[in-house]
Amino acid sequence: DTNPATAKPLLHAVLQNPNLGDVQIFYDSTGRSLLQISYKASGNSILTVYDRDNTAIVAISVDFLPMKIVTLNLYHVMDMAGNRSFRLDQEAMIGYMQTTEKILNQSGITLRINDQQNMYVASNLGKTIDAYSEGQSAEEQSVLSAAPQSTTADVSVFLVWDYQIENENTIGINYDVDSLGQVIFLSEKSHKPGETLAHEIGHALGLSHNVLGSSY
């Protein structure tokens, strides 16, 4: 039977603990089999894939991660000389954040914007915010000290026009600051701000680079 509506699937999958999620195998327009698992609760279960004759082909352990909400403060940095990011304004960031959330949702992470505002720095930071590989530069300190100290969030994101470490352009960076906690500088030089932000939030949550390469 080659009719997709009535044909018996070549494969089917069963989750040992169905309370954790729903699982199904379906076929796309090219005939490839795709496995889809929907999340219900956190925990661990065994996923077994069977063939048409009910013979087990493979059994794997699946971890359902607990849902996590990450709160963000988004600061659109502007200095007294008029330097600011035009690509990362408040309206544009709504679209970029949708991409960020789509990536992080795959790990059960939801983003919540705690505060989003234009932040003025009372000095001329120049065409780029210079930074050091160790310690904070004067430009960084100017930005960080201008942030509201009473507004708490898991991560504070500073959206800037350009950012350099030891004179090399950097589209995103994450580190810890005593007064603010986890901070991210995101530069409009990034061609994919949503993906870059997701990458840096991963660092803020404790993830290192994948061994496949620094872009993972």
Tab-separated table of C-alpha atoms in Angstrom:
chain	number	residue	atom	x	y	z
A	1	ASP	CA	0.000	0.000	0.000
A	2	THR	CA	1.702	3.204	-1.167
A	3	ASN	CA	-1.098	5.532	-0.111
A	4	PRO	CA	0.273	7.569	2.859
A	5	ALA	CA	-3.219	7.848	4.318
A	6	THR	CA	-3.720	4.083	4.645
A	7	ALA	CA	-0.247	2.556	4.488
A	8	LYS	CA	1.043	0.881	7.634
A	9	PRO	CA	4.145	2.761	8.852
A	10	LEU	CA	7.437	0.967	8.416
A	11	LEU	CA	8.460	2.099	11.881
A	12	HIS	CA	6.746	3.030	15.109
A	13	ALA	CA	8.066	4.252	18.443
A	14	VAL	CA	7.022	3.761	22.056
A	15	LEU	CA	8.034	5.769	25.101
A	16	GLN	CA	8.332	3.621	28.221
A	17	ASN	CA	6.899	6.426	30.367
A	18	PRO	CA	4.182	8.136	28.269
A	19	ASN	CA	3.564	10.636	31.070
A	20	LEU	CA	6.740	12.466	30.007
A	21	GLY	CA	5.721	13.080	26.406
A	22	ASP	CA	4.039	11.916	23.218
A	23	VAL	CA	6.085	10.301	20.479
A	24	GLN	CA	5.305	9.511	16.867
A	25	ILE	CA	7.038	8.689	13.602
A	26	PHE	CA	5.736	10.273	10.434
A	27	TYR	CA	6.930	10.667	6.857
A	28	ASP	CA	7.614	13.849	4.931
A	29	SER	CA	6.902	14.453	1.248
A	30	THR	CA	10.192	12.801	0.244
A	31	GLY	CA	9.440	9.627	2.182
A	32	ARG	CA	11.921	10.206	4.963
A	33	SER	CA	10.870	8.991	8.409
A	34	LEU	CA	10.886	11.687	11.090
A	35	LEU	CA	10.683	11.174	14.831
A	36	GLN	CA	8.742	13.770	16.816
A	37	ILE	CA	8.541	13.943	20.601
A	38	SER	CA	6.330	16.433	22.417
A	39	TYR	CA	7.242	17.482	25.948
A	40	LYS	CA	4.909	16.965	28.908
A	41	ALA	CA	7.100	16.723	32.015
A	42	SER	CA	10.712	16.335	33.101
A	43	GLY	CA	12.314	12.961	33.712
A	44	ASN	CA	14.007	10.031	31.992
A	45	SER	CA	12.491	7.267	29.872
A	46	ILE	CA	13.417	4.634	27.303
A	47	LEU	CA	12.397	5.248	23.710
A	48	THR	CA	12.112	2.081	21.632
A	49	VAL	CA	11.712	2.023	17.846
A	50	TYR	CA	10.037	-1.030	16.287
A	51	ASP	CA	9.752	-2.191	12.695
A	52	ARG	CA	6.562	-3.289	10.942
A	53	ASP	CA	6.887	-6.791	12.469
A	54	ASN	CA	7.109	-5.343	15.982
A	55	THR	CA	10.786	-6.195	16.265
A	56	ALA	CA	12.739	-3.708	18.372
A	57	ILE	CA	15.353	-1.956	16.247
A	58	VAL	CA	16.841	0.398	18.799
A	59	ALA	CA	16.230	1.493	22.387
A	60	ILE	CA	17.701	4.750	23.669
A	61	SER	CA	17.566	6.669	26.921
A	62	VAL	CA	15.821	10.025	26.591
A	63	ASP	CA	16.134	12.876	29.099
A	64	PHE	CA	13.215	15.302	29.306
A	65	LEU	CA	14.715	18.458	30.765
A	66	PRO	CA	12.756	20.567	33.248
A	67	MET	CA	11.304	23.765	31.838
A	68	LYS	CA	13.374	26.849	32.674
A	69	ILE	CA	12.487	30.541	32.394
A	70	VAL	CA	15.379	32.935	31.779
A	71	THR	CA	14.646	36.608	32.479
A	72	LEU	CA	16.436	39.287	30.457
A	73	ASN	CA	17.107	42.990	30.745
A	74	LEU	CA	17.659	44.503	27.293
A	75	TYR	CA	19.585	47.786	27.286
A	76	HIS	CA	19.883	49.691	23.998
A	77	VAL	CA	23.103	51.583	24.642
A	78	MET	CA	23.563	55.167	23.373
A	79	ASP	CA	26.385	57.570	24.209
A	80	MET	CA	26.422	61.353	24.321
A	81	ALA	CA	28.044	61.546	20.864
A	82	GLY	CA	25.077	59.756	19.298
A	83	ASN	CA	26.738	56.375	18.834
A	84	ARG	CA	24.117	53.638	18.979
A	85	SER	CA	22.981	50.478	17.243
A	86	PHE	CA	20.395	51.059	14.538
A	87	ARG	CA	19.855	47.356	13.766
A	88	LEU	CA	19.187	46.353	17.373
A	89	ASP	CA	16.486	48.854	18.299
A	90	GLN	CA	13.526	47.827	20.438
A	91	GLU	CA	11.249	46.990	17.526
A	92	ALA	CA	13.865	44.917	15.687
A	93	MET	CA	14.795	43.000	18.832
A	94	ILE	CA	11.260	41.623	19.101
A	95	GLY	CA	11.829	39.793	15.823
A	96	TYR	CA	15.345	38.672	16.713
A	97	MET	CA	14.128	37.391	20.091
A	98	GLN	CA	11.627	35.122	18.354
A	99	THR	CA	14.556	33.399	16.660
A	100	THR	CA	16.431	33.203	19.973
A	101	GLU	CA	13.445	31.632	21.717
A	102	LYS	CA	12.860	29.154	18.900
A	103	ILE	CA	16.406	27.859	19.396
A	104	LEU	CA	16.288	27.747	23.201
A	105	ASN	CA	12.786	26.243	23.327
A	106	GLN	CA	14.320	23.015	22.007
A	107	SER	CA	15.967	22.662	25.432
A	108	GLY	CA	12.868	23.645	27.390
A	109	ILE	CA	14.089	27.228	27.913
A	110	THR	CA	11.650	30.138	27.724
A	111	LEU	CA	12.746	33.773	27.669
A	112	ARG	CA	10.988	36.528	29.551
A	113	ILE	CA	11.896	40.191	29.061
A	114	ASN	CA	12.028	41.790	32.494
A	115	ASP	CA	13.061	45.257	31.281
A	116	GLN	CA	13.745	46.829	27.887
A	117	GLN	CA	14.898	50.408	27.637
A	118	ASN	CA	17.226	52.895	25.977
A	119	MET	CA	20.272	53.439	28.172
A	120	TYR	CA	22.302	56.644	27.840
A	121	VAL	CA	25.988	56.770	28.739
A	122	ALA	CA	27.159	60.256	29.742
A	123	SER	CA	30.437	60.080	27.799
A	124	ASN	CA	31.699	59.577	24.259
A	125	LEU	CA	32.534	55.890	23.865
A	126	GLY	CA	33.780	56.305	20.296
A	127	LYS	CA	33.142	54.255	17.187
A	128	THR	CA	33.699	51.008	19.066
A	129	ILE	CA	33.539	49.793	22.645
A	130	ASP	CA	37.041	48.568	23.359
A	131	ALA	CA	37.510	45.651	25.724
A	132	TYR	CA	40.348	43.596	27.144
A	133	SER	CA	40.687	39.823	27.258
A	134	GLU	CA	41.315	40.241	30.996
A	135	GLY	CA	39.635	42.908	33.120
A	136	GLN	CA	37.252	45.679	32.127
A	137	SER	CA	38.079	48.617	29.896
A	138	ALA	CA	36.980	52.184	30.636
A	139	GLU	CA	34.314	51.918	27.903
A	140	GLU	CA	32.874	48.723	29.382
A	141	GLN	CA	32.847	50.217	32.864
A	142	SER	CA	30.976	53.264	31.563
A	143	VAL	CA	28.280	51.050	30.059
A	144	LEU	CA	27.953	48.713	33.038
A	145	SER	CA	27.807	51.537	35.582
A	146	ALA	CA	24.997	53.225	33.625
A	147	ALA	CA	22.750	50.160	33.965
A	148	PRO	CA	20.041	50.321	36.653
A	149	GLN	CA	21.450	48.418	39.617
A	150	SER	CA	18.032	47.714	41.148
A	151	THR	CA	16.509	45.928	38.141
A	152	THR	CA	17.187	42.234	38.584
A	153	ALA	CA	17.209	39.577	35.872
A	154	ASP	CA	19.087	36.385	35.087
A	155	VAL	CA	20.977	38.083	32.256
A	156	SER	CA	21.538	41.740	31.308
A	157	VAL	CA	22.039	42.231	27.554
A	158	PHE	CA	23.760	45.391	26.289
A	159	LEU	CA	22.974	46.077	22.635
A	160	VAL	CA	25.817	48.088	21.114
A	161	TRP	CA	27.002	49.360	17.728
A	162	ASP	CA	30.453	47.765	17.819
A	163	TYR	CA	32.559	45.788	20.271
A	164	GLN	CA	36.216	44.845	20.082
A	165	ILE	CA	38.445	42.671	22.244
A	166	GLU	CA	42.115	43.545	21.887
A	167	ASN	CA	41.258	45.384	18.630
A	168	GLU	CA	39.407	42.412	17.112
A	169	ASN	CA	35.685	42.689	16.294
A	170	THR	CA	33.467	40.477	18.429
A	171	ILE	CA	29.759	40.081	17.725
A	172	GLY	CA	28.872	38.707	21.154
A	173	ILE	CA	30.467	38.125	24.535
A	174	ASN	CA	29.297	36.862	27.935
A	175	TYR	CA	30.854	37.200	31.371
A	176	ASP	CA	29.938	37.689	35.013
A	177	VAL	CA	29.835	41.072	36.763
A	178	ASP	CA	29.571	41.275	40.548
A	179	SER	CA	26.897	43.994	40.595
A	180	LEU	CA	24.792	42.701	37.671
A	181	GLY	CA	25.390	38.955	37.429
A	182	GLN	CA	25.569	37.487	33.927
A	183	VAL	CA	25.975	40.127	31.204
A	184	ILE	CA	26.057	39.896	27.414
A	185	PHE	CA	27.329	42.464	24.941
A	186	LEU	CA	25.657	41.988	21.547
A	187	SER	CA	26.999	43.971	18.589
A	188	GLU	CA	24.984	44.978	15.551
A	189	LYS	CA	27.910	43.635	13.501
A	190	SER	CA	26.300	40.206	13.973
A	191	HIS	CA	24.593	39.087	10.771
A	192	LYS	CA	22.239	36.860	12.815
A	193	PRO	CA	21.562	38.611	16.143
A	194	GLY	CA	18.948	36.058	17.221
A	195	GLU	CA	21.352	33.154	16.820
A	196	THR	CA	24.204	35.081	18.436
A	197	LEU	CA	22.041	35.948	21.447
A	198	ALA	CA	20.983	32.304	21.862
A	199	HIS	CA	24.660	31.303	21.730
A	200	GLU	CA	25.648	33.798	24.429
A	201	ILE	CA	22.676	32.888	26.660
A	202	GLY	CA	23.932	29.308	26.447
A	203	HIS	CA	27.255	30.511	27.849
A	204	ALA	CA	25.413	32.458	30.570
A	205	LEU	CA	23.701	29.198	31.577
A	206	GLY	CA	27.049	27.432	31.876
A	207	LEU	CA	27.534	25.839	28.445
A	208	SER	CA	30.929	25.711	26.761
A	209	HIS	CA	31.617	25.518	23.036
A	210	ASN	CA	30.855	22.217	21.355
A	211	VAL	CA	33.995	20.331	20.338
A	212	LEU	CA	32.786	20.446	16.728
A	213	GLY	CA	33.828	24.089	16.531
A	214	SER	CA	33.453	27.488	18.152
A	215	SER	CA	30.279	28.258	16.189
A	216	TYR	CA	28.317	25.462	17.872
